[in-house]
PDB file of C-alpha atoms and ligand atoms in Angstrom:
ATOM      1  CA  MET F 106      78.576  17.195 -67.142  1.00 50.00           C
ATOM      2  CA  ASN F 107      75.412  19.025 -68.160  1.00 62.00           C
ATOM      3  CA  LYS F 108      76.580  22.258 -69.791  1.00 61.00           C
ATOM      4  CA  PHE F 109      73.532  24.014 -68.328  1.00 62.00           C
ATOM      5  CA  ASN F 110      74.360  22.999 -64.747  1.00 63.00           C
ATOM      6  CA  ASN F 111      73.639  26.052 -62.622  1.00 60.00           C
ATOM      7  CA  GLU F 112      76.284  25.394 -59.952  1.00 58.00           C
ATOM      8  CA  ASP F 113      79.170  24.668 -62.313  1.00 59.00           C
ATOM      9  CA  SER F 114      78.573  26.777 -65.356  1.00 65.00           C
ATOM     10  CA  LYS F 115      80.643  29.873 -65.912  1.00 73.00           C
ATOM     11  CA  ASN F 116      77.654  31.282 -67.778  1.00 82.00           C
ATOM     12  CA  PHE F 117      75.712  31.931 -64.585  1.00 88.00           C
ATOM     13  CA  ARG F 118      76.451  34.419 -61.878  1.00 90.00           C
ATOM     14  CA  PRO F 119      77.030  32.979 -58.388  1.00 93.00           C
ATOM     15  CA  GLU F 120      74.020  33.610 -56.172  1.00 96.00           C
ATOM     16  CA  PRO F 121      72.933  34.921 -53.822  1.00 97.00           C
ATOM     17  CA  ALA F 122      75.069  38.031 -54.212  1.00 97.00           C
ATOM     18  CA  PRO F 123      75.347  40.492 -51.309  1.00 98.00           C
ATOM     19  CA  GLY F 124      73.073  43.527 -51.392  1.00 98.00           C
ATOM     20  CA  VAL F 125      70.628  41.959 -53.888  1.00 98.00           C
ATOM     21  CA  LEU F 126      66.894  41.355 -53.492  1.00 98.00           C
ATOM     22  CA  TYR F 127      65.635  38.206 -55.226  1.00 98.00           C
ATOM     23  CA  VAL F 128      61.962  37.926 -56.199  1.00 98.00           C
ATOM     24  CA  VAL F 129      61.389  34.180 -56.125  1.00 98.00           C
ATOM     25  CA  GLY F 130      58.520  32.243 -57.716  1.00 98.00           C
ATOM     26  CA  THR F 131      57.116  29.300 -55.739  1.00 98.00           C
ATOM     27  CA  PRO F 132      54.565  26.625 -56.811  1.00 98.00           C
ATOM     28  CA  ILE F 133      50.851  27.422 -57.263  1.00 98.00           C
ATOM     29  CA  GLY F 134      49.925  23.941 -56.067  1.00 97.00           C
ATOM     30  CA  ASN F 135      52.259  21.295 -57.412  1.00 98.00           C
ATOM     31  CA  ILE F 136      55.377  21.139 -55.274  1.00 97.00           C
ATOM     32  CA  GLY F 137      57.270  19.638 -58.254  1.00 97.00           C
ATOM     33  CA  ASP F 138      57.200  23.108 -59.825  1.00 98.00           C
ATOM     34  CA  PHE F 139      59.629  24.455 -57.212  1.00 98.00           C
ATOM     35  CA  THR F 140      62.766  24.977 -59.307  1.00 98.00           C
ATOM     36  CA  PRO F 141      66.207  23.771 -58.163  1.00 97.00           C
ATOM     37  CA  ARG F 142      67.459  27.332 -58.593  1.00 97.00           C
ATOM     38  CA  ALA F 143      64.733  28.754 -56.317  1.00 98.00           C
ATOM     39  CA  GLU F 144      65.363  26.042 -53.734  1.00 98.00           C
ATOM     40  CA  SER F 145      69.130  26.598 -53.725  1.00 97.00           C
ATOM     41  CA  LEU F 146      68.737  30.365 -53.469  1.00 98.00           C
ATOM     42  CA  LEU F 147      66.208  30.247 -50.624  1.00 98.00           C
ATOM     43  CA  ARG F 148      68.565  27.941 -48.743  1.00 98.00           C
ATOM     44  CA  LYS F 149      71.440  30.407 -49.067  1.00 98.00           C
ATOM     45  CA  VAL F 150      69.981  33.935 -48.752  1.00 98.00           C
ATOM     46  CA  SER F 151      70.399  35.800 -45.460  1.00 98.00           C
ATOM     47  CA  VAL F 152      66.646  36.403 -44.991  1.00 98.00           C
ATOM     48  CA  ILE F 153      63.375  35.433 -46.682  1.00 98.00           C
ATOM     49  CA  ALA F 154      60.547  37.993 -46.629  1.00 98.00           C
ATOM     50  CA  CYS F 155      57.167  36.257 -47.008  1.00 98.00           C
ATOM     51  CA  GLU F 156      53.465  37.103 -46.712  1.00 97.00           C
ATOM     52  CA  ASP F 157      52.696  34.560 -44.020  1.00 97.00           C
ATOM     53  CA  THR F 158      55.603  33.151 -41.987  1.00 98.00           C
ATOM     54  CA  ARG F 159      53.500  30.185 -40.842  1.00 98.00           C
ATOM     55  CA  LYS F 160      52.442  29.109 -44.368  1.00 97.00           C
ATOM     56  CA  SER F 161      55.874  29.697 -45.930  1.00 98.00           C
ATOM     57  CA  GLY F 162      57.536  28.149 -42.868  1.00 98.00           C
ATOM     58  CA  LEU F 163      55.683  24.880 -43.516  1.00 97.00           C
ATOM     59  CA  PHE F 164      56.529  24.940 -47.219  1.00 98.00           C
ATOM     60  CA  LEU F 165      60.243  25.648 -46.599  1.00 98.00           C
ATOM     61  CA  LYS F 166      60.410  23.049 -43.837  1.00 97.00           C
ATOM     62  CA  SER F 167      59.317  20.386 -46.323  1.00 97.00           C
ATOM     63  CA  PHE F 168      62.560  21.165 -48.219  1.00 98.00           C
ATOM     64  CA  ASP F 169      64.564  21.428 -45.011  1.00 98.00           C
ATOM     65  CA  ILE F 170      65.267  25.108 -45.694  1.00 98.00           C
ATOM     66  CA  LYS F 171      66.098  26.787 -42.396  1.00 97.00           C
ATOM     67  CA  THR F 172      66.686  30.396 -43.522  1.00 98.00           C
ATOM     68  CA  SER F 173      65.232  33.084 -41.201  1.00 98.00           C
ATOM     69  CA  LEU F 174      61.862  34.494 -42.171  1.00 98.00           C
ATOM     70  CA  ILE F 175      60.374  37.956 -41.784  1.00 98.00           C
ATOM     71  CA  SER F 176      56.777  38.833 -42.612  1.00 98.00           C
ATOM     72  CA  PHE F 177      56.088  41.152 -45.525  1.00 98.00           C
ATOM     73  CA  HIS F 178      52.471  41.928 -46.356  1.00 97.00           C
ATOM     74  CA  ALA F 179      50.056  44.712 -47.259  1.00 94.00           C
ATOM     75  CA  HIS F 180      49.815  45.903 -43.640  1.00 96.00           C
ATOM     76  CA  ASN F 181      53.541  46.189 -42.814  1.00 97.00           C
ATOM     77  CA  THR F 182      55.005  47.158 -46.204  1.00 97.00           C
ATOM     78  CA  LYS F 183      55.758  50.747 -45.123  1.00 96.00           C
ATOM     79  CA  SER F 184      57.752  49.745 -42.033  1.00 97.00           C
ATOM     80  CA  ARG F 185      59.445  46.742 -43.671  1.00 98.00           C
ATOM     81  CA  ILE F 186      60.887  48.607 -46.674  1.00 98.00           C
ATOM     82  CA  PRO F 187      63.510  50.583 -44.644  1.00 98.00           C
ATOM     83  CA  GLN F 188      64.383  47.379 -42.727  1.00 98.00           C
ATOM     84  CA  ILE F 189      64.999  45.479 -45.961  1.00 98.00           C
ATOM     85  CA  ILE F 190      67.012  48.390 -47.375  1.00 98.00           C
ATOM     86  CA  SER F 191      69.142  48.360 -44.232  1.00 98.00           C
ATOM     87  CA  LEU F 192      69.797  44.596 -44.637  1.00 98.00           C
ATOM     88  CA  LEU F 193      70.851  45.097 -48.256  1.00 98.00           C
ATOM     89  CA  LYS F 194      73.036  48.053 -47.264  1.00 98.00           C
ATOM     90  CA  ASN F 195      74.793  45.730 -44.799  1.00 98.00           C
ATOM     91  CA  LYS F 196      75.599  43.331 -47.672  1.00 98.00           C
ATOM     92  CA  LYS F 197      72.912  40.802 -46.776  1.00 98.00           C
ATOM     93  CA  SER F 198      70.888  39.099 -49.497  1.00 98.00           C
ATOM     94  CA  VAL F 199      67.082  39.000 -49.245  1.00 98.00           C
ATOM     95  CA  ALA F 200      64.507  36.837 -51.043  1.00 98.00           C
ATOM     96  CA  LEU F 201      60.880  37.862 -51.443  1.00 98.00           C
ATOM     97  CA  ILE F 202      58.302  35.091 -51.805  1.00 98.00           C
ATOM     98  CA  SER F 203      54.499  35.063 -51.598  1.00 98.00           C
ATOM     99  CA  ASP F 204      52.090  32.387 -50.367  1.00 98.00           C
ATOM    100  CA  ALA F 205      52.099  30.898 -53.879  1.00 98.00           C
ATOM    101  CA  GLY F 206      53.196  31.796 -57.388  1.00 98.00           C
ATOM    102  CA  LEU F 207      55.052  34.829 -58.525  1.00 98.00           C
ATOM    103  CA  PRO F 208      55.303  37.622 -55.929  1.00 98.00           C
ATOM    104  CA  ILE F 209      53.970  41.063 -57.005  1.00 98.00           C
ATOM    105  CA  ILE F 210      51.305  39.551 -59.340  1.00 98.00           C
ATOM    106  CA  SER F 211      48.196  40.305 -57.216  1.00 98.00           C
ATOM    107  CA  ASP F 212      50.562  39.872 -54.257  1.00 98.00           C
ATOM    108  CA  PRO F 213      52.580  42.318 -52.123  1.00 97.00           C
ATOM    109  CA  GLY F 214      55.972  43.713 -53.138  1.00 98.00           C
ATOM    110  CA  GLU F 215      55.529  46.310 -55.873  1.00 98.00           C
ATOM    111  CA  GLU F 216      56.293  49.242 -53.556  1.00 98.00           C
ATOM    112  CA  LEU F 217      59.364  47.451 -52.239  1.00 98.00           C
ATOM    113  CA  ILE F 218      60.808  46.901 -55.719  1.00 98.00           C
ATOM    114  CA  SER F 219      60.041  50.457 -56.758  1.00 98.00           C
ATOM    115  CA  SER F 220      61.752  51.775 -53.634  1.00 98.00           C
ATOM    116  CA  LEU F 221      64.826  49.565 -54.217  1.00 98.00           C
ATOM    117  CA  ARG F 222      65.038  50.809 -57.810  1.00 98.00           C
ATOM    118  CA  ASN F 223      64.939  54.390 -56.519  1.00 97.00           C
ATOM    119  CA  HIS F 224      67.820  53.583 -54.146  1.00 97.00           C
ATOM    120  CA  ASN F 225      69.798  51.802 -56.895  1.00 97.00           C
ATOM    121  CA  TYR F 226      69.677  48.332 -55.366  1.00 98.00           C
ATOM    122  CA  GLU F 227      69.723  45.354 -57.656  1.00 98.00           C
ATOM    123  CA  VAL F 228      66.566  43.241 -57.970  1.00 98.00           C
ATOM    124  CA  ILE F 229      66.654  39.849 -59.681  1.00 98.00           C
ATOM    125  CA  CYS F 230      63.664  37.611 -60.377  1.00 98.00           C
ATOM    126  CA  ILE F 231      63.992  33.837 -60.056  1.00 98.00           C
ATOM    127  CA  PRO F 232      61.010  32.967 -62.268  1.00 98.00           C
ATOM    128  CA  GLY F 233      58.378  30.437 -61.335  1.00 98.00           C
ATOM    129  CA  PRO F 234      54.732  29.522 -61.942  1.00 98.00           C
ATOM    130  CA  CYS F 235      52.068  32.191 -62.261  1.00 98.00           C
ATOM    131  CA  ALA F 236      48.368  31.274 -62.390  1.00 98.00           C
ATOM    132  CA  ALA F 237      47.591  34.016 -64.940  1.00 98.00           C
ATOM    133  CA  THR F 238      49.975  32.867 -67.676  1.00 98.00           C
ATOM    134  CA  THR F 239      49.468  29.173 -66.863  1.00 98.00           C
ATOM    135  CA  ALA F 240      45.696  29.564 -67.394  1.00 98.00           C
ATOM    136  CA  LEU F 241      46.165  31.707 -70.500  1.00 98.00           C
ATOM    137  CA  VAL F 242      48.357  29.246 -72.365  1.00 98.00           C
ATOM    138  CA  CYS F 243      45.941  26.356 -71.920  1.00 96.00           C
ATOM    139  CA  SER F 244      42.791  28.404 -72.655  1.00 97.00           C
ATOM    140  CA  GLY F 245      43.021  28.167 -76.445  1.00 97.00           C
ATOM    141  CA  LEU F 246      42.122  31.877 -76.593  1.00 97.00           C
ATOM    142  CA  PRO F 247      44.445  34.332 -78.371  1.00 97.00           C
ATOM    143  CA  SER F 248      47.575  34.955 -76.313  1.00 96.00           C
ATOM    144  CA  LYS F 249      49.573  37.163 -78.667  1.00 95.00           C
ATOM    145  CA  ARG F 250      48.237  40.229 -76.852  1.00 96.00           C
ATOM    146  CA  PHE F 251      46.435  40.062 -73.514  1.00 98.00           C
ATOM    147  CA  CYS F 252      45.449  42.115 -70.447  1.00 98.00           C
ATOM    148  CA  PHE F 253      45.709  41.115 -66.820  1.00 98.00           C
ATOM    149  CA  GLU F 254      43.095  42.584 -64.452  1.00 98.00           C
ATOM    150  CA  GLY F 255      43.807  40.473 -61.355  1.00 98.00           C
ATOM    151  CA  PHE F 256      40.982  40.694 -58.779  1.00 98.00           C
ATOM    152  CA  LEU F 257      38.055  42.943 -59.729  1.00 97.00           C
ATOM    153  CA  PRO F 258      36.913  45.642 -57.286  1.00 96.00           C
ATOM    154  CA  ARG F 259      34.322  44.341 -54.788  1.00 93.00           C
ATOM    155  CA  LYS F 260      31.936  47.301 -54.968  1.00 93.00           C
ATOM    156  CA  ALA F 261      29.144  46.601 -57.491  1.00 89.00           C
ATOM    157  CA  ARG F 262      29.379  49.943 -59.243  1.00 90.00           C
ATOM    158  CA  GLU F 263      33.168  49.832 -59.715  1.00 94.00           C
ATOM    159  CA  ARG F 264      33.023  46.198 -60.840  1.00 93.00           C
ATOM    160  CA  LEU F 265      30.392  46.934 -63.447  1.00 91.00           C
ATOM    161  CA  GLN F 266      32.291  49.953 -64.729  1.00 94.00           C
ATOM    162  CA  LEU F 267      35.430  47.866 -65.146  1.00 96.00           C
ATOM    163  CA  LEU F 268      33.539  44.964 -66.734  1.00 95.00           C
ATOM    164  CA  ASN F 269      32.005  47.375 -69.242  1.00 94.00           C
ATOM    165  CA  GLN F 270      35.514  48.581 -70.116  1.00 95.00           C
ATOM    166  CA  ILE F 271      36.735  44.987 -70.463  1.00 96.00           C
ATOM    167  CA  ALA F 272      33.783  44.258 -72.782  1.00 94.00           C
ATOM    168  CA  LYS F 273      35.220  46.788 -75.250  1.00 93.00           C
ATOM    169  CA  GLU F 274      38.703  45.274 -75.012  1.00 95.00           C
ATOM    170  CA  LYS F 275      39.880  43.433 -78.140  1.00 95.00           C
ATOM    171  CA  ARG F 276      42.629  41.556 -76.281  1.00 97.00           C
ATOM    172  CA  THR F 277      42.083  38.455 -74.142  1.00 98.00           C
ATOM    173  CA  THR F 278      41.580  39.387 -70.471  1.00 98.00           C
ATOM    174  CA  ILE F 279      42.716  37.455 -67.396  1.00 98.00           C
ATOM    175  CA  ILE F 280      40.854  37.740 -64.065  1.00 98.00           C
ATOM    176  CA  TYR F 281      41.458  36.172 -60.646  1.00 98.00           C
ATOM    177  CA  GLU F 282      38.356  35.324 -58.608  1.00 98.00           C
ATOM    178  CA  SER F 283      37.662  33.617 -55.310  1.00 97.00           C
ATOM    179  CA  PRO F 284      35.360  30.542 -55.284  1.00 98.00           C
ATOM    180  CA  HIS F 285      32.602  32.259 -53.297  1.00 96.00           C
ATOM    181  CA  ARG F 286      32.347  35.141 -55.788  1.00 96.00           C
ATOM    182  CA  LEU F 287      32.642  33.043 -58.972  1.00 98.00           C
ATOM    183  CA  ASN F 288      28.896  32.594 -59.572  1.00 97.00           C
ATOM    184  CA  ARG F 289      28.310  36.305 -59.034  1.00 95.00           C
ATOM    185  CA  LEU F 290      31.078  37.082 -61.551  1.00 96.00           C
ATOM    186  CA  LEU F 291      29.576  34.712 -64.140  1.00 97.00           C
ATOM    187  CA  LYS F 292      26.165  36.406 -63.817  1.00 95.00           C
ATOM    188  CA  GLU F 293      27.824  39.815 -64.224  1.00 94.00           C
ATOM    189  CA  LEU F 294      29.736  38.570 -67.269  1.00 95.00           C
ATOM    190  CA  GLU F 295      26.491  37.304 -68.776  1.00 94.00           C
ATOM    191  CA  VAL F 296      24.900  40.732 -68.393  1.00 92.00           C
ATOM    192  CA  VAL F 297      27.845  42.629 -69.811  1.00 93.00           C
ATOM    193  CA  PHE F 298      29.129  40.250 -72.516  1.00 93.00           C
ATOM    194  CA  GLY F 299      26.115  38.086 -73.405  1.00 91.00           C
ATOM    195  CA  ASN F 300      26.021  34.396 -72.621  1.00 88.00           C
ATOM    196  CA  ASN F 301      27.540  33.251 -75.918  1.00 92.00           C
ATOM    197  CA  HIS F 302      30.818  35.004 -75.265  1.00 95.00           C
ATOM    198  CA  LYS F 303      33.865  32.750 -75.129  1.00 96.00           C
ATOM    199  CA  LEU F 304      35.655  32.131 -71.863  1.00 97.00           C
ATOM    200  CA  GLN F 305      37.738  29.449 -70.184  1.00 98.00           C
ATOM    201  CA  ILE F 306      37.970  28.944 -66.451  1.00 98.00           C
ATOM    202  CA  SER F 307      41.037  27.200 -65.049  1.00 98.00           C
ATOM    203  CA  ARG F 308      40.366  25.511 -61.743  1.00 98.00           C
ATOM    204  CA  GLU F 309      43.058  24.198 -59.399  1.00 98.00           C
ATOM    205  CA  LEU F 310      45.928  24.589 -61.884  1.00 98.00           C
ATOM    206  CA  THR F 311      48.817  22.151 -61.381  1.00 98.00           C
ATOM    207  CA  LYS F 312      46.842  20.269 -58.664  1.00 98.00           C
ATOM    208  CA  ARG F 313      45.152  16.901 -58.516  1.00 97.00           C
ATOM    209  CA  PHE F 314      41.667  18.133 -59.475  1.00 96.00           C
ATOM    210  CA  GLU F 315      42.796  20.564 -62.172  1.00 98.00           C
ATOM    211  CA  GLU F 316      40.119  21.217 -64.796  1.00 97.00           C
ATOM    212  CA  GLN F 317      39.115  23.624 -67.545  1.00 97.00           C
ATOM    213  CA  ILE F 318      35.535  24.866 -67.827  1.00 98.00           C
ATOM    214  CA  GLY F 319      34.229  26.577 -70.974  1.00 95.00           C
ATOM    215  CA  PRO F 320      33.912  27.379 -73.845  1.00 96.00           C
ATOM    216  CA  THR F 321      31.254  30.047 -73.205  1.00 96.00           C
ATOM    217  CA  ILE F 322      29.832  32.039 -70.304  1.00 96.00           C
ATOM    218  CA  LYS F 323      26.620  30.037 -70.723  1.00 95.00           C
ATOM    219  CA  SER F 324      28.358  26.666 -70.376  1.00 96.00           C
ATOM    220  CA  ALA F 325      30.288  27.877 -67.312  1.00 97.00           C
ATOM    221  CA  ILE F 326      27.038  29.088 -65.682  1.00 97.00           C
ATOM    222  CA  GLU F 327      25.405  25.726 -66.392  1.00 96.00           C
ATOM    223  CA  HIS F 328      28.411  23.869 -64.978  1.00 97.00           C
ATOM    224  CA  PHE F 329      28.455  25.852 -61.722  1.00 97.00           C
ATOM    225  CA  GLU F 330      24.672  25.581 -61.310  1.00 95.00           C
ATOM    226  CA  LYS F 331      25.335  21.859 -60.839  1.00 96.00           C
ATOM    227  CA  ILE F 332      28.700  21.955 -59.085  1.00 96.00           C
ATOM    228  CA  LYS F 333      29.545  24.336 -56.252  1.00 97.00           C
ATOM    229  CA  PRO F 334      32.717  26.331 -57.045  1.00 98.00           C
ATOM    230  CA  GLN F 335      35.571  25.117 -54.851  1.00 97.00           C
ATOM    231  CA  GLY F 336      39.312  25.663 -55.068  1.00 98.00           C
ATOM    232  CA  GLU F 337      41.217  28.357 -56.946  1.00 98.00           C
ATOM    233  CA  PHE F 338      40.051  29.938 -60.196  1.00 98.00           C
ATOM    234  CA  THR F 339      41.569  31.961 -63.001  1.00 98.00           C
ATOM    235  CA  ILE F 340      39.208  33.236 -65.682  1.00 98.00           C
ATOM    236  CA  ILE F 341      40.238  33.909 -69.279  1.00 98.00           C
ATOM    237  CA  ILE F 342      37.790  36.043 -71.277  1.00 98.00           C
ATOM    238  CA  ALA F 343      37.881  36.325 -75.066  1.00 97.00           C
ATOM    239  CA  GLY F 344      38.365  39.766 -76.609  1.00 96.00           C
ATOM    240  CA  SER F 345      35.382  41.654 -78.012  1.00 92.00           C
ATOM    241  CA  ASN F 346      36.201  40.890 -81.654  1.00 84.00           C
ATOM    242  CA  GLN F 347      36.560  37.147 -81.282  1.00 80.00           C
ATOM    243  CA  GLN F 348      34.288  34.616 -82.885  1.00 56.00           C
ATOM    244  CA  GLY F 349      31.442  33.596 -80.635  1.00 52.00           C
ATOM    245  CA  SER F 350      31.235  37.071 -79.138  1.00 50.00           C
ATOM    246  CA  ASN F 351      27.773  38.555 -79.470  1.00 47.00           C
ATOM    247  CA  ASN F 352      29.419  41.961 -79.224  1.00 48.00           C
ATOM    248  CA  ALA F 353      29.257  42.152 -83.021  1.00 50.00           C
ATOM    249  CA  ILE F 354      26.489  44.508 -81.934  1.00 64.00           C
ATOM    250  CA  SER F 355      27.614  46.154 -78.710  1.00 68.00           C
ATOM    251  CA  ASN F 356      25.588  46.323 -75.515  1.00 73.00           C
ATOM    252  CA  GLU F 357      25.449  50.107 -75.915  1.00 74.00           C
ATOM    253  CA  GLU F 358      23.909  49.672 -79.370  1.00 76.00           C
ATOM    254  CA  LEU F 359      21.374  47.174 -78.026  1.00 81.00           C
ATOM    255  CA  LYS F 360      20.399  49.604 -75.240  1.00 84.00           C
ATOM    256  CA  GLU F 361      20.088  52.444 -77.736  1.00 83.00           C
ATOM    257  CA  SER F 362      17.794  50.415 -79.996  1.00 85.00           C
ATOM    258  CA  ILE F 363      15.541  49.559 -77.042  1.00 89.00           C
ATOM    259  CA  SER F 364      15.413  53.194 -75.855  1.00 88.00           C
ATOM    260  CA  LYS F 365      14.548  54.362 -79.374  1.00 86.00           C
ATOM    261  CA  MET F 366      11.672  51.899 -79.630  1.00 88.00           C
ATOM    262  CA  ILE F 367      10.369  52.923 -76.196  1.00 90.00           C
ATOM    263  CA  SER F 368      10.500  56.618 -77.065  1.00 88.00           C
ATOM    264  CA  ASN F 369       8.533  55.768 -80.244  1.00 85.00           C
ATOM    265  CA  GLY F 370       5.732  54.428 -78.049  1.00 89.00           C
ATOM    266  CA  GLU F 371       6.622  50.740 -77.795  1.00 89.00           C
ATOM    267  CA  SER F 372       6.273  49.149 -74.332  1.00 90.00           C
ATOM    268  CA  THR F 373       9.515  48.074 -72.629  1.00 91.00           C
ATOM    269  CA  SER F 374       8.606  44.406 -72.702  1.00 90.00           C
ATOM    270  CA  SER F 375       7.663  44.452 -76.372  1.00 89.00           C
ATOM    271  CA  ALA F 376      10.854  46.381 -77.321  1.00 88.00           C
ATOM    272  CA  ILE F 377      12.973  43.883 -75.402  1.00 89.00           C
ATOM    273  CA  LYS F 378      11.184  40.932 -76.981  1.00 87.00           C
ATOM    274  CA  LYS F 379      11.803  42.252 -80.494  1.00 84.00           C
ATOM    275  CA  ILE F 380      15.449  43.229 -79.951  1.00 84.00           C
ATOM    276  CA  ALA F 381      16.172  39.887 -78.253  1.00 79.00           C
ATOM    277  CA  LYS F 382      14.741  38.021 -81.235  1.00 74.00           C
ATOM    278  CA  GLU F 383      16.519  40.160 -83.845  1.00 72.00           C
ATOM    279  CA  ASN F 384      19.940  39.819 -82.194  1.00 69.00           C
ATOM    280  CA  GLY F 385      19.765  36.341 -80.728  1.00 64.00           C
ATOM    281  CA  VAL F 386      20.301  37.519 -77.152  1.00 73.00           C
ATOM    282  CA  SER F 387      18.319  36.569 -74.066  1.00 75.00           C
ATOM    283  CA  ARG F 388      15.517  38.779 -72.786  1.00 81.00           C
ATOM    284  CA  ARG F 389      16.919  38.420 -69.265  1.00 80.00           C
ATOM    285  CA  LEU F 390      20.204  39.901 -70.466  1.00 78.00           C
ATOM    286  CA  LEU F 391      18.439  42.892 -72.066  1.00 82.00           C
ATOM    287  CA  TYR F 392      16.346  43.521 -68.941  1.00 86.00           C
ATOM    288  CA  SER F 393      19.495  43.535 -66.805  1.00 81.00           C
ATOM    289  CA  MET F 394      21.235  45.824 -69.261  1.00 79.00           C
ATOM    290  CA  ILE F 395      18.569  48.478 -69.253  1.00 81.00           C
ATOM    291  CA  HIS F 396      18.268  48.361 -65.472  1.00 79.00           C
ATOM    292  CA  GLN F 397      22.040  48.547 -65.075  1.00 68.00           C
ATOM    293  CA  LYS F 398      23.148  51.716 -63.251  1.00 51.00           C
ATOM    294  CA  LYS F 399      25.486  53.979 -65.231  1.00 47.00           C
TER     295      LYS F 399
HETATM  296  N1  SAM Q   6      50.949  35.651 -57.334  1.00 72.43           N
HETATM  297  C1  SAM Q   6      50.064  34.569 -57.680  1.00 72.43           C
HETATM  298  C2  SAM Q   6      50.398  34.071 -59.082  1.00 72.43           C
HETATM  299  O1  SAM Q   6      51.528  34.247 -59.503  1.00 72.43           O
HETATM  300  O2  SAM Q   6      49.560  33.484 -59.724  1.00 72.43           O
HETATM  301  C3  SAM Q   6      48.616  34.979 -57.545  1.00 72.43           C
HETATM  302  C4  SAM Q   6      48.256  35.375 -56.162  1.00 72.43           C
HETATM  303  S1  SAM Q   6      46.591  35.825 -55.974  1.00 72.43           S
HETATM  304  C5  SAM Q   6      46.599  36.386 -54.311  1.00 72.43           C
HETATM  305  C6  SAM Q   6      45.765  34.291 -55.804  1.00 72.43           C
HETATM  306  C7  SAM Q   6      44.777  34.040 -56.955  1.00 72.43           C
HETATM  307  O3  SAM Q   6      45.460  33.472 -58.080  1.00 72.43           O
HETATM  308  C8  SAM Q   6      43.723  32.990 -56.603  1.00 72.43           C
HETATM  309  O4  SAM Q   6      42.646  33.580 -55.900  1.00 72.43           O
HETATM  310  C9  SAM Q   6      43.306  32.488 -57.976  1.00 72.43           C
HETATM  311  O5  SAM Q   6      42.427  33.381 -58.610  1.00 72.43           O
HETATM  312  C10 SAM Q   6      44.657  32.499 -58.714  1.00 72.43           C
HETATM  313  N2  SAM Q   6      45.311  31.190 -58.543  1.00 72.43           N
HETATM  314  C11 SAM Q   6      46.340  30.893 -57.716  1.00 72.43           C
HETATM  315  N3  SAM Q   6      46.653  29.581 -57.786  1.00 72.43           N
HETATM  316  C12 SAM Q   6      45.790  29.038 -58.678  1.00 72.43           C
HETATM  317  C13 SAM Q   6      45.581  27.712 -59.176  1.00 72.43           C
HETATM  318  N4  SAM Q   6      46.325  26.700 -58.747  1.00 72.43           N
HETATM  319  N5  SAM Q   6      44.602  27.516 -60.078  1.00 72.43           N
HETATM  320  C14 SAM Q   6      43.840  28.533 -60.512  1.00 72.43           C
HETATM  321  N6  SAM Q   6      43.988  29.807 -60.098  1.00 72.43           N
HETATM  322  C15 SAM Q   6      44.937  30.062 -59.181  1.00 72.43           C
END
């Protein structure tokens, strides 16, 4: 007998236990990544709370899991929390899943867990795939220390502010982006980081058409000029002190040098031409930088 067998081993606690909420990871594409532990638990819990009962219903049906489902999403979190607490109080077990991946990570559930902690209920995570860490480990960029930003704000001003903060960050940064905003993001990254900055884009992780696009912002822009972004994307951006970053001289310093030259009587175009040549950055980038709203 396998000494690590989950059902038989005395080393593992029987589950599901009454009054416990389980946060359960599900595949981000490849159904083979659904763990036996997650499958067994979802089969046995009293109720599964999921973002979309139709989507999760189809997924669970493919494993012949017939557990009752309730919806749990951004718009009903407030009313669902007391209902879930009441289930747990009545010794039921509840599993939380999202459409894909690890719940809570850019998915609903944080408020629920925080509320359960405040009421002293037990919460156990059944780990599973997460696009952020999956993309990070195959990016080749430093993973000892990293930051996760999830989805960037949609409003231009807030996005730019955050991107400028990320540009100062020494750690590797992970971003989620939808296919129809990917080209916009790459243009913004070019303005803020310079086109030589290292990045890796993971497309369709764990799926049939999985691919990695990099190693720089420039090469990603060139790639997506030819091929329309389709599918799911996770973007890994190198920290500001990594080789290949043109932030050896920061964007702020570049802007300052241009302003100084202009206030000394140089025309904008001539100042930009000189600074671009001296620092090996594109003129387009410098124009965007000086026209960037603060
Ligand atoms: N909770 C999920 C997780 O653990 O990864 C993330 C949910 S978030 C709503 C969905 C975003 O994750 C997608 O828009 C995409 O940026 C990223 N993502 C999810 N699956 C992916 C995949 N197979 N390949 C690349 N990125 C993926």
